[in-house]
CSV table of C-alpha atoms and ligand atoms in Angstrom, one decimal:
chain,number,residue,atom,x,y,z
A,1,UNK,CA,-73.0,-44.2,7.6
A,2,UNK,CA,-72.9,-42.1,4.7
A,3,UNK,CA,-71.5,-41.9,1.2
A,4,UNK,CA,-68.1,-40.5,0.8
A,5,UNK,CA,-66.6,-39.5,-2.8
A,6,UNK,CA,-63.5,-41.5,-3.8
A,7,UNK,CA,-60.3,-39.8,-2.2
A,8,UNK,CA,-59.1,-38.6,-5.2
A,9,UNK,CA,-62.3,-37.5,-6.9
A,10,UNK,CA,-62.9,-35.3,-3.7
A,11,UNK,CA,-61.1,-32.1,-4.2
A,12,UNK,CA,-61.6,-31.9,-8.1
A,13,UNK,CA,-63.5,-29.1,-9.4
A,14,UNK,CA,-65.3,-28.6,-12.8
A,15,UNK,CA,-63.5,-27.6,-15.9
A,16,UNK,CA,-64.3,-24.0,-16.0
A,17,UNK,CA,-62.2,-22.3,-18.8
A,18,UNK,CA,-62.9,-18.9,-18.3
A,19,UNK,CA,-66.3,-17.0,-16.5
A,20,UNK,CA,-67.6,-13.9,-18.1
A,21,UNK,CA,-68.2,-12.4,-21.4
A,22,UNK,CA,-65.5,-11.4,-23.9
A,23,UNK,CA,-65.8,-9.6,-27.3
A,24,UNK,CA,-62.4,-11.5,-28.0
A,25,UNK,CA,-61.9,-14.5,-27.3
A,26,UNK,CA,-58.5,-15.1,-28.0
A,27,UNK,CA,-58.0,-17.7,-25.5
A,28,UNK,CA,-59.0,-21.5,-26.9
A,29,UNK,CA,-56.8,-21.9,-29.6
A,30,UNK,CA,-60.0,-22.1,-31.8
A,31,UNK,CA,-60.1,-21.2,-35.2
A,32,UNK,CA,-61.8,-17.4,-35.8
A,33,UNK,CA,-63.6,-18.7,-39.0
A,34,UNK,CA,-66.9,-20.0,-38.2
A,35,UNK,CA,-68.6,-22.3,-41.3
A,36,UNK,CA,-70.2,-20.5,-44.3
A,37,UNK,CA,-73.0,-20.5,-45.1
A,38,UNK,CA,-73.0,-22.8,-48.3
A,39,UNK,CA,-71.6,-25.9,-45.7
A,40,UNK,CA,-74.6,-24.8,-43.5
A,41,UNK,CA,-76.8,-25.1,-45.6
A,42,UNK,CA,-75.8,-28.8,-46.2
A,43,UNK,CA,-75.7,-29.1,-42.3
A,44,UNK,CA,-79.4,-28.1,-42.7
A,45,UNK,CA,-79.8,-31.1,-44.7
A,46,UNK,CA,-77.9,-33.6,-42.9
A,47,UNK,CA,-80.6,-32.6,-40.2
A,48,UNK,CA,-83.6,-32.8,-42.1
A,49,UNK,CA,-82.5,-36.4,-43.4
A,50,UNK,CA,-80.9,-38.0,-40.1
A,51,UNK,CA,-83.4,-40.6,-38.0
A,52,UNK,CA,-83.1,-39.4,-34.3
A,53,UNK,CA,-84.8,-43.1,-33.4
A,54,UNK,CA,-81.6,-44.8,-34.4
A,55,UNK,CA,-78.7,-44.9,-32.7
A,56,UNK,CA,-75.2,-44.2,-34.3
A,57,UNK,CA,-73.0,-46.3,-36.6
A,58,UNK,CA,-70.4,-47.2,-34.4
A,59,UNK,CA,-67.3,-47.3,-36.4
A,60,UNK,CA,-68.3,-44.0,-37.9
A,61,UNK,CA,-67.2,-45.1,-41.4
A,62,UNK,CA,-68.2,-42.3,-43.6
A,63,UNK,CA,-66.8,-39.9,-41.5
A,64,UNK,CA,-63.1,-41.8,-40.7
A,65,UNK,CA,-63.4,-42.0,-44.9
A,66,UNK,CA,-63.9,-38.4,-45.3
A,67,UNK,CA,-60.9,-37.6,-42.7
A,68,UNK,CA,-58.7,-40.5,-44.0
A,69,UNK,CA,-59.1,-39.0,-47.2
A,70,UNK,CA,-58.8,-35.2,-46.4
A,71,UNK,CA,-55.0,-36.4,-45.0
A,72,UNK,CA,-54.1,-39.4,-47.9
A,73,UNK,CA,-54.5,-42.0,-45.3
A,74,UNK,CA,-55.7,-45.2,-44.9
A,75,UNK,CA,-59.3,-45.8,-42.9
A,76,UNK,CA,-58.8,-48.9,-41.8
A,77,UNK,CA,-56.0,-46.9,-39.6
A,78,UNK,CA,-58.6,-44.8,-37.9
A,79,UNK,CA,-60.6,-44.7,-35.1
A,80,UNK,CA,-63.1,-41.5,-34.5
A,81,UNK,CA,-64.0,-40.5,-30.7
A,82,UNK,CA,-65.6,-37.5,-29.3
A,83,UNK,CA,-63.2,-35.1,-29.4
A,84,UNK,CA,-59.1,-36.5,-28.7
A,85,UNK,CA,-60.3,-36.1,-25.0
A,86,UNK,CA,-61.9,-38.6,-25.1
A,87,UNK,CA,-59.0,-40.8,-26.0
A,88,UNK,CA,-57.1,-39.3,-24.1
A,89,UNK,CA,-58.7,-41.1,-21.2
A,90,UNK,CA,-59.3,-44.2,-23.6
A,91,UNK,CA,-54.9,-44.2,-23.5
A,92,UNK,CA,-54.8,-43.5,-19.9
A,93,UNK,CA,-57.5,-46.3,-18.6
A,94,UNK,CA,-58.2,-48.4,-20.7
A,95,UNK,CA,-55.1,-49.2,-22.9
A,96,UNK,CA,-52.7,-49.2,-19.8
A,97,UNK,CA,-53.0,-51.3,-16.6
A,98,UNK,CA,-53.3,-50.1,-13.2
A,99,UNK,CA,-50.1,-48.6,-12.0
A,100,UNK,CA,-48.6,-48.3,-15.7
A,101,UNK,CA,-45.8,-45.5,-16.1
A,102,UNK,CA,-46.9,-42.7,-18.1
A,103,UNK,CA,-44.4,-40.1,-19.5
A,104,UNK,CA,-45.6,-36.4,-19.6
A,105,UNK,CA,-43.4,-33.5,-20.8
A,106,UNK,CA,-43.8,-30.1,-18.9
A,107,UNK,CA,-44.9,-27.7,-19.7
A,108,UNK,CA,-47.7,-29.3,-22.4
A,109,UNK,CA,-51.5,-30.0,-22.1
A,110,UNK,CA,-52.6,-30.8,-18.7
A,111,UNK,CA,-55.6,-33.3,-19.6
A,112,UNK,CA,-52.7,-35.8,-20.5
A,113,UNK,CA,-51.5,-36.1,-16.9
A,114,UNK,CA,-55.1,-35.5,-15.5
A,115,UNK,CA,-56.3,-38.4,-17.1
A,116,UNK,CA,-53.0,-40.6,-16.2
A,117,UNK,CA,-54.1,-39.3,-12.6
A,118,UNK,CA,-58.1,-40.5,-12.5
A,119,UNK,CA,-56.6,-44.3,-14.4
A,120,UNK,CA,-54.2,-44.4,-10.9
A,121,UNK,CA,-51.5,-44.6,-13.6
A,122,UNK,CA,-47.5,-43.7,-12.4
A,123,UNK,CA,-46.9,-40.2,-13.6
A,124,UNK,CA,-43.0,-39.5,-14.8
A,125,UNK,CA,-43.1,-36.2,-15.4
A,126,UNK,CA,-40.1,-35.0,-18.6
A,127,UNK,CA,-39.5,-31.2,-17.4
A,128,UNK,CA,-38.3,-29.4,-21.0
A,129,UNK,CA,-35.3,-27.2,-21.3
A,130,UNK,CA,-36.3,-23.4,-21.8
A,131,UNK,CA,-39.7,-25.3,-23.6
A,132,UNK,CA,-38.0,-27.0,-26.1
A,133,UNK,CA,-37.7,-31.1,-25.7
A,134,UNK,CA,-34.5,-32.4,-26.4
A,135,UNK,CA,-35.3,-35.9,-27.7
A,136,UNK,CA,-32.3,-38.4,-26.7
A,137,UNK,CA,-32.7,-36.8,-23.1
A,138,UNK,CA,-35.9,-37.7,-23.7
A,139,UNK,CA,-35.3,-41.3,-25.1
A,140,UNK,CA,-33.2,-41.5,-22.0
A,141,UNK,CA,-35.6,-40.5,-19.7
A,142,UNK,CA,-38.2,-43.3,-21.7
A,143,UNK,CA,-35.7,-46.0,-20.8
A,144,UNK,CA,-34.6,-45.4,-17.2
A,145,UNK,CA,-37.9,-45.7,-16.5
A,146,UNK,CA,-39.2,-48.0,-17.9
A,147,UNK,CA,-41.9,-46.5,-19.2
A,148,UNK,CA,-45.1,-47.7,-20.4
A,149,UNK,CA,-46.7,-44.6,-22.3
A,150,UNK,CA,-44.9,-41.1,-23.2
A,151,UNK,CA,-47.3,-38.2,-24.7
A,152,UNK,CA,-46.8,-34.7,-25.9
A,153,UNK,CA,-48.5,-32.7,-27.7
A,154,UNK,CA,-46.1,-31.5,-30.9
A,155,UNK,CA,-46.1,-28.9,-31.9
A,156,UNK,CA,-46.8,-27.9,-28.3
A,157,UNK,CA,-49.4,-26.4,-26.6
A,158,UNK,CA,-48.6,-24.1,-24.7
A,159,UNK,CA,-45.6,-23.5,-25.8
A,160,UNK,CA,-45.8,-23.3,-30.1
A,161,UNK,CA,-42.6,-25.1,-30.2
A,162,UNK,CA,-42.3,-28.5,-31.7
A,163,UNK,CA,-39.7,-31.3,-33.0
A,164,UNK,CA,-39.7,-32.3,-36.5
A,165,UNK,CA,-40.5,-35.6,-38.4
A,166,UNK,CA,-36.2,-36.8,-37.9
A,167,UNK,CA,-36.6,-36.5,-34.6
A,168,UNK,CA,-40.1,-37.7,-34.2
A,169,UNK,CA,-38.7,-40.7,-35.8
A,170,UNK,CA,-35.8,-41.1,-33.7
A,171,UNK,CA,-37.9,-40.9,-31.1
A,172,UNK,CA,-40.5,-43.9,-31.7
A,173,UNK,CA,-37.6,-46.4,-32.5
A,174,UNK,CA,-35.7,-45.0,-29.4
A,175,UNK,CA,-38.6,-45.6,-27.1
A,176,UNK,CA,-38.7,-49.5,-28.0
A,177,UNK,CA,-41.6,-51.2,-26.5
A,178,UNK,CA,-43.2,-47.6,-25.1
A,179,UNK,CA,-46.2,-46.2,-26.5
A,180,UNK,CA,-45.8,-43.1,-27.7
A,181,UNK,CA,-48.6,-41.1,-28.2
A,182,UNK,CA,-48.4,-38.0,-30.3
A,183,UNK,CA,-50.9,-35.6,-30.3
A,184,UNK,CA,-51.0,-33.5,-33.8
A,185,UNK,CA,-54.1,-31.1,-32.6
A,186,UNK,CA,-51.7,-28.2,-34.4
A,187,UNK,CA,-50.1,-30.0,-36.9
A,188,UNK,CA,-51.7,-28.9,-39.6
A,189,UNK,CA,-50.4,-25.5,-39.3
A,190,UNK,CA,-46.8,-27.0,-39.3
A,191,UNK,CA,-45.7,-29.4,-41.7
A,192,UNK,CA,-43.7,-31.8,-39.7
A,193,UNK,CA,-46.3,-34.5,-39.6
A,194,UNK,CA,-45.8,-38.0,-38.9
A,195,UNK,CA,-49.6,-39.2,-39.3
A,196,UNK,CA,-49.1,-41.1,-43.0
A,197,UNK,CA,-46.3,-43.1,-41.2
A,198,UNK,CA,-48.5,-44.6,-38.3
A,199,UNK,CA,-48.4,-47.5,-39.8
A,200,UNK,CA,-45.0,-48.6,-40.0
A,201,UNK,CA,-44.5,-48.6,-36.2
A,202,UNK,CA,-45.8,-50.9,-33.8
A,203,UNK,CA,-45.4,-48.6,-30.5
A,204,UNK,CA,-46.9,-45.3,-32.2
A,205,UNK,CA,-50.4,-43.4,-31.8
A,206,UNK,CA,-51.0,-40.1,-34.1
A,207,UNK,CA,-53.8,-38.0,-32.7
A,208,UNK,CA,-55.7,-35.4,-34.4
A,209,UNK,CA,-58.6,-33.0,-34.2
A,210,UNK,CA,-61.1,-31.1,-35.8
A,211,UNK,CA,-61.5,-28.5,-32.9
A,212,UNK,CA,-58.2,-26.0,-34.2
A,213,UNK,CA,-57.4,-25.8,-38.0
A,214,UNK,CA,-60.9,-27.7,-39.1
A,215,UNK,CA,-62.9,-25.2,-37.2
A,216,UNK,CA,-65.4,-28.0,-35.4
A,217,UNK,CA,-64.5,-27.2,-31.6
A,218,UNK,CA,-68.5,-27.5,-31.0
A,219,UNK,CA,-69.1,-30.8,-32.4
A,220,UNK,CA,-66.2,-33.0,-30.5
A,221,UNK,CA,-64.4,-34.7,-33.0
A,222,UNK,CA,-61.1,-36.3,-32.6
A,223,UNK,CA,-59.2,-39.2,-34.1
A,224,UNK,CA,-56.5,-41.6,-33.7
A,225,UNK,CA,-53.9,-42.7,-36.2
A,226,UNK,CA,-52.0,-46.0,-35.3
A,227,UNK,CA,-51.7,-49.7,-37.1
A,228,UNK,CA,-53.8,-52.1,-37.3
A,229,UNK,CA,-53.2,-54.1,-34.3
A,230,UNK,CA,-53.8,-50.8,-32.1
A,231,UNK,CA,-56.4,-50.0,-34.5
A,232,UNK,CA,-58.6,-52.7,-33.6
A,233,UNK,CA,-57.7,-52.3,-29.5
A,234,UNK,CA,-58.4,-48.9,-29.9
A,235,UNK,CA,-61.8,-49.8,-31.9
A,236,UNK,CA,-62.6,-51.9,-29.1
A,237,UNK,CA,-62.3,-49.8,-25.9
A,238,UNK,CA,-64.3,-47.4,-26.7
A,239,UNK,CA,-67.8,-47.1,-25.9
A,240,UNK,CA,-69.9,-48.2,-29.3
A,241,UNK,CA,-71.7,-45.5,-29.9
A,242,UNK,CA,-69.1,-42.7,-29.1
A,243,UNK,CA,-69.7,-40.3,-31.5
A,244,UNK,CA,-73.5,-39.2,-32.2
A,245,UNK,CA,-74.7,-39.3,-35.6
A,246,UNK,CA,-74.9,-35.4,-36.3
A,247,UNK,CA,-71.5,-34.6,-35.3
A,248,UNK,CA,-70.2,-37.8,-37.9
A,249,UNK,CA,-72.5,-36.9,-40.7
A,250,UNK,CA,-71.2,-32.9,-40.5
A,251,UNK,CA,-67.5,-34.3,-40.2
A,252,UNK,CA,-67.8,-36.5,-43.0
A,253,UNK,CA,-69.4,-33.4,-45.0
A,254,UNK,CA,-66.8,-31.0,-44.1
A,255,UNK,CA,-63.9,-32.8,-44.1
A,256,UNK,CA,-64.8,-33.0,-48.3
A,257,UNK,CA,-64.4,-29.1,-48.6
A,258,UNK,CA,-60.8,-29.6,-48.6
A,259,UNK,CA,-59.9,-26.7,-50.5
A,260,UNK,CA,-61.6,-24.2,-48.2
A,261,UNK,CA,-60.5,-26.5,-45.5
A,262,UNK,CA,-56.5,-25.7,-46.6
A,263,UNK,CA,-57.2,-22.1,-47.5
A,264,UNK,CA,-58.5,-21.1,-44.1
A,265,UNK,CA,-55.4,-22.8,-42.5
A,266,UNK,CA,-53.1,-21.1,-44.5
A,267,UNK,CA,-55.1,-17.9,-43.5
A,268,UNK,CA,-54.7,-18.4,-39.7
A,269,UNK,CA,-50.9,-19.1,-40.3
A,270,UNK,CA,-51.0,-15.7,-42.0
A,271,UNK,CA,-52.5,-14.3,-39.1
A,272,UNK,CA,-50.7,-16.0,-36.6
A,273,UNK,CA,-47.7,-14.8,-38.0
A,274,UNK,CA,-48.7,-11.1,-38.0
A,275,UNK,CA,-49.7,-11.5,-34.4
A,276,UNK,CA,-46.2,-12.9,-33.6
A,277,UNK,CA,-44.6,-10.6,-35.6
A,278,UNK,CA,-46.6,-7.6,-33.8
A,279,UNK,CA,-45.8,-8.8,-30.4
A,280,UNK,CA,-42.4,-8.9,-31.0
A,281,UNK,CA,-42.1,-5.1,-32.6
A,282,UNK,CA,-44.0,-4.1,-29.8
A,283,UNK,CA,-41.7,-5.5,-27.1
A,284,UNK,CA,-38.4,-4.8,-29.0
A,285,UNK,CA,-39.5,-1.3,-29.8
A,286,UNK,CA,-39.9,-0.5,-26.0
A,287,UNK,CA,-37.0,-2.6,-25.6
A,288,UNK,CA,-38.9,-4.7,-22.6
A,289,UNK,CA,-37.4,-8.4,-22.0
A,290,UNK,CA,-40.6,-10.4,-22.7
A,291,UNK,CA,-39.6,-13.5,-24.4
A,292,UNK,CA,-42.0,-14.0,-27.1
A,293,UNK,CA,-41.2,-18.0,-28.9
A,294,UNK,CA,-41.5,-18.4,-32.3
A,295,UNK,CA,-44.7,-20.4,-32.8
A,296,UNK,CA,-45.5,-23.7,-35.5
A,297,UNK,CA,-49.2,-23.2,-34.0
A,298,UNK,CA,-51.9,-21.2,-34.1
A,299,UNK,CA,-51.0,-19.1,-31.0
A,300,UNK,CA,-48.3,-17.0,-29.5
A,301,UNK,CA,-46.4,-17.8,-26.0
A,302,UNK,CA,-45.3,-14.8,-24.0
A,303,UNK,CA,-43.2,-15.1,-21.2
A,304,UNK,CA,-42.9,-11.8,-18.9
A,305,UNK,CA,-43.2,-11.2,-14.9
A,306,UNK,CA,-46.2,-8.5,-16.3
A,307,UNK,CA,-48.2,-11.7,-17.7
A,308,UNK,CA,-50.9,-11.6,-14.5
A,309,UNK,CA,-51.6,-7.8,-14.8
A,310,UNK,CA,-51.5,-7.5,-18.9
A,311,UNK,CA,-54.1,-10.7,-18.3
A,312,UNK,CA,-56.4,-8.4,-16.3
A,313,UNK,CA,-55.7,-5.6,-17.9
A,314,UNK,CA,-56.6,-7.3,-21.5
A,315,UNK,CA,-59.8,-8.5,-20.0
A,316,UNK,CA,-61.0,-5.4,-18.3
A,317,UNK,CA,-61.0,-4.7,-22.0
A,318,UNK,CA,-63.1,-7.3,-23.0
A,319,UNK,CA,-60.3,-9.4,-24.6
A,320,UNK,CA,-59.2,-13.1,-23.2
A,321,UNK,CA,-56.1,-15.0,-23.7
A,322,UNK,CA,-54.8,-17.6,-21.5
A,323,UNK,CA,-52.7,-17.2,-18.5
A,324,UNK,CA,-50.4,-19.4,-17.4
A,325,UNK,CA,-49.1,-18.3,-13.9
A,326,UNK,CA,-46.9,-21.5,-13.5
A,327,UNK,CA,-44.9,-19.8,-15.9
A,328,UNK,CA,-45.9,-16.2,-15.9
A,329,UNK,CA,-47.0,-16.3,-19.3
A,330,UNK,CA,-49.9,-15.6,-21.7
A,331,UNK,CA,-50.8,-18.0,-24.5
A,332,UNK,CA,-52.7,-15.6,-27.3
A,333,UNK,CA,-54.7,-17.7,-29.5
A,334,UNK,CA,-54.6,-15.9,-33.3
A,335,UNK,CA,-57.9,-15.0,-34.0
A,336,UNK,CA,-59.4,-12.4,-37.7
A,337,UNK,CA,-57.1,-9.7,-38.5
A,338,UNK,CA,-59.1,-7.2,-36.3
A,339,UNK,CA,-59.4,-9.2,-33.9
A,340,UNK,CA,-55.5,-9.2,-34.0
A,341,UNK,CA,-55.3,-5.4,-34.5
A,342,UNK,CA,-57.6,-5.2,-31.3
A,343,UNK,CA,-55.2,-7.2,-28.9
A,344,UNK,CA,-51.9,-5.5,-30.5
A,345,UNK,CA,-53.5,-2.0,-29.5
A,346,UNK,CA,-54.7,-2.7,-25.8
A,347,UNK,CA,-50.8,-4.9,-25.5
A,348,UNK,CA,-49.0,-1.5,-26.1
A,349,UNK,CA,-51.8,0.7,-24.4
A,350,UNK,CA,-50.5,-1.5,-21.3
A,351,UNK,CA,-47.5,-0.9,-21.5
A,352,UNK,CA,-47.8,2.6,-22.3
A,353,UNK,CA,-49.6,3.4,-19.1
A,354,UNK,CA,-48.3,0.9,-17.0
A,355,UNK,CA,-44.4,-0.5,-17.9
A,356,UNK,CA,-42.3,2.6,-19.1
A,357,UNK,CA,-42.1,5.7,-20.8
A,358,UNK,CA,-40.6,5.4,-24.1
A,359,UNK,CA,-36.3,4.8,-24.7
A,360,UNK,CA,-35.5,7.5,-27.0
B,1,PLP,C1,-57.2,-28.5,-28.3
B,1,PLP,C2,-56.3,-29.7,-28.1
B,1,PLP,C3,-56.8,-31.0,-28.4
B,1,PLP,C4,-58.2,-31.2,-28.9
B,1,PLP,O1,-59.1,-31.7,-28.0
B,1,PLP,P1,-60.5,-32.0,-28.5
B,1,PLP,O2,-61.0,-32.8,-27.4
B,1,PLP,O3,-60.4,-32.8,-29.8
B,1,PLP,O4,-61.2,-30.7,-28.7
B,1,PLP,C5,-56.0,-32.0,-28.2
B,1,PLP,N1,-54.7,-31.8,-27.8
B,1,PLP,C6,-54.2,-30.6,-27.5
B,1,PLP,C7,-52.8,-30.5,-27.2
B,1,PLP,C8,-55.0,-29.5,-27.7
B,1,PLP,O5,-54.5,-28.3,-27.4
């Protein structure tokens, strides 16, 4: 006899997001600004004076005050982890029972129904109309069946569309005794947030990030937003000493800079817009029927049957976005102004040499 993996653990392969070298990496949804050097050099510090013997303080308190204070919220309504994966699968295993029904929209971010998957949770599966979710269809669907747990990610990724705070609210009083789970990872590039009213519902979970707008992708930070009650669950499920003591020291110190913090976002929305913008001249000038969506995030979604070839195409010129080939589409994440200027150029070279000659 011999060890056999678990049925469902046997095909699965390693998260791999992309092989090879690129000297654009437009493909994350990262922010392009790495830190300066003056936060740095207080990193530096933070090294210098941290005692590797000791473990972690679990409830990362200086750190869930920094971020509850960065966004005007209460602490005692926070709970850090390491990165919002890893609440993700917190939601899916722990918080649900075996068998639970979870509600996923498609398309959206595929860790929420890969997780649902590896708890053995019952995955209901909300398909969107043209990418945008229409929330009393959506309400429905919560009710017929029965759900136990619906999450999205608003505004959406892939797709850069969103709902706003009315319906966000519609939605968490029309879903009744289902846990919704919103995950805010953009938000802060859109200002339709729900996260200061967490509180007031007994069914709702705000997630947030510091990988996108906060710029701290390589230290794993992620928190959730809910009441008390959930709070203290959530507090509890996870395992004590989650998040290591360098990554909450750094948050807590950069979650303080909060002017730099807000100028840099409002510097990738500039930027994101100029991509969009750029796309769509591009496409309307050659007059080509890519559907390009109007984004709240800090990335573009593309639709068009060229979205495989313009993939390899962009790569073979050392730029990387994300393709999507469920949808034949790219996601471009907006990255410096060059950087931009860069993807903008090899797009129309593309097209140039490979779609049409030019409608005059
Ligand atoms: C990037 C992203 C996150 C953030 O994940 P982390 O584990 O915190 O890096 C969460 N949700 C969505 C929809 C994302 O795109």
């Amino acid at each position: 006899m011999a060890y056999n993996l678990c049925e469902k653990v046997r095909e699965l392969e390693p998260y791999e997001p992309i092989k090879g070298e690129y000297k654009i990496r437009l493909d994350a949804n990262e922010s392009f600004y790495n830190m300066p050097d003056e936060i740095k050099t207080e990193i530096k510090k933070i090294i210098d004076e941290t005692n590797f013997n000791r473990y972690p303080d679990p409830l990362a308190s200086g750190l869930i005050n920094s971020f509850a204070d960065y966004y005007s919220i209460s602490s005692e309504l926070v709970t850090a982890t390491n990165g919002s994966d890893e609440m993700l699968y917190l939601l899916a295993s722990a918080m649900l029972e075996k068998g639970s029904k979870v509600v996923v929209a498609e398309p959206d971010f595929s860790m929420y129904a890969f997780y649902s998957f590896l708890s053995e949770n019952q995955i209901e599966v909300y398909q969107k109309n043209d990418l945008e979710i229409d929330v009393d269809e959506l309400i429905s669907f919560i009710n017929d069946k029965k759900a136990d747990m619906v999450i999205f990610s608003n505004p959406c990724n892939p797709t850069g569309r969103g709902i706003n705070k009315e319906d966000a609210r519609r939605l968490v009083k029309g879903a009744g005794d289902c846990l919704v789970v919103l995950d805010e990872a953009y938000m802060d590039f859109w200002n339709e947030s729900i996260l200061d009213e967490a509180d007031k519902y007994d069914n709702l979970i705000v997630l947030k990030t510091a990988s996108k707008a906060v710029g701290m992708a390589s230290i794993r930070l992620g928190f959730a937003v809910a009441n008390k009650t959930i709070t203290k669950a959530l507090r509890a499920v996870k395992s004590p000493y989650n998040v290591n003591t360098l990554s909450q020291k750094i948050g807590e110190c950069v979650y303080k800079h909060k002017e730099l913090l807000q100028q840099r976002r409002d510097d990738i929305i500039k930027n994101t817009a100029a991509l969009e913008s750029g796309l769509r001249k591009i496409t309307e000038n050659y007059s080509l029927p890519f559907e390009i969506y109007s984004t709240y995030a800090n990335f573009v979604f593309v639709k068009t049957e060229r979205a495989k070839d313009i993939f390899e195409y962009l790569l073979e010129n050392s730029i990387a976005v994300r393709y999507f080939g469920k949808y034949s589409a790219l996601r471009i994440t907006s990255g410096t102004e060059e950087e931009n200027k860069a993807l903008l150029v090899q797009f129309e070279q593309y097209i140039i040499k490979n779609v049409l000659k030019r409608n005059r």
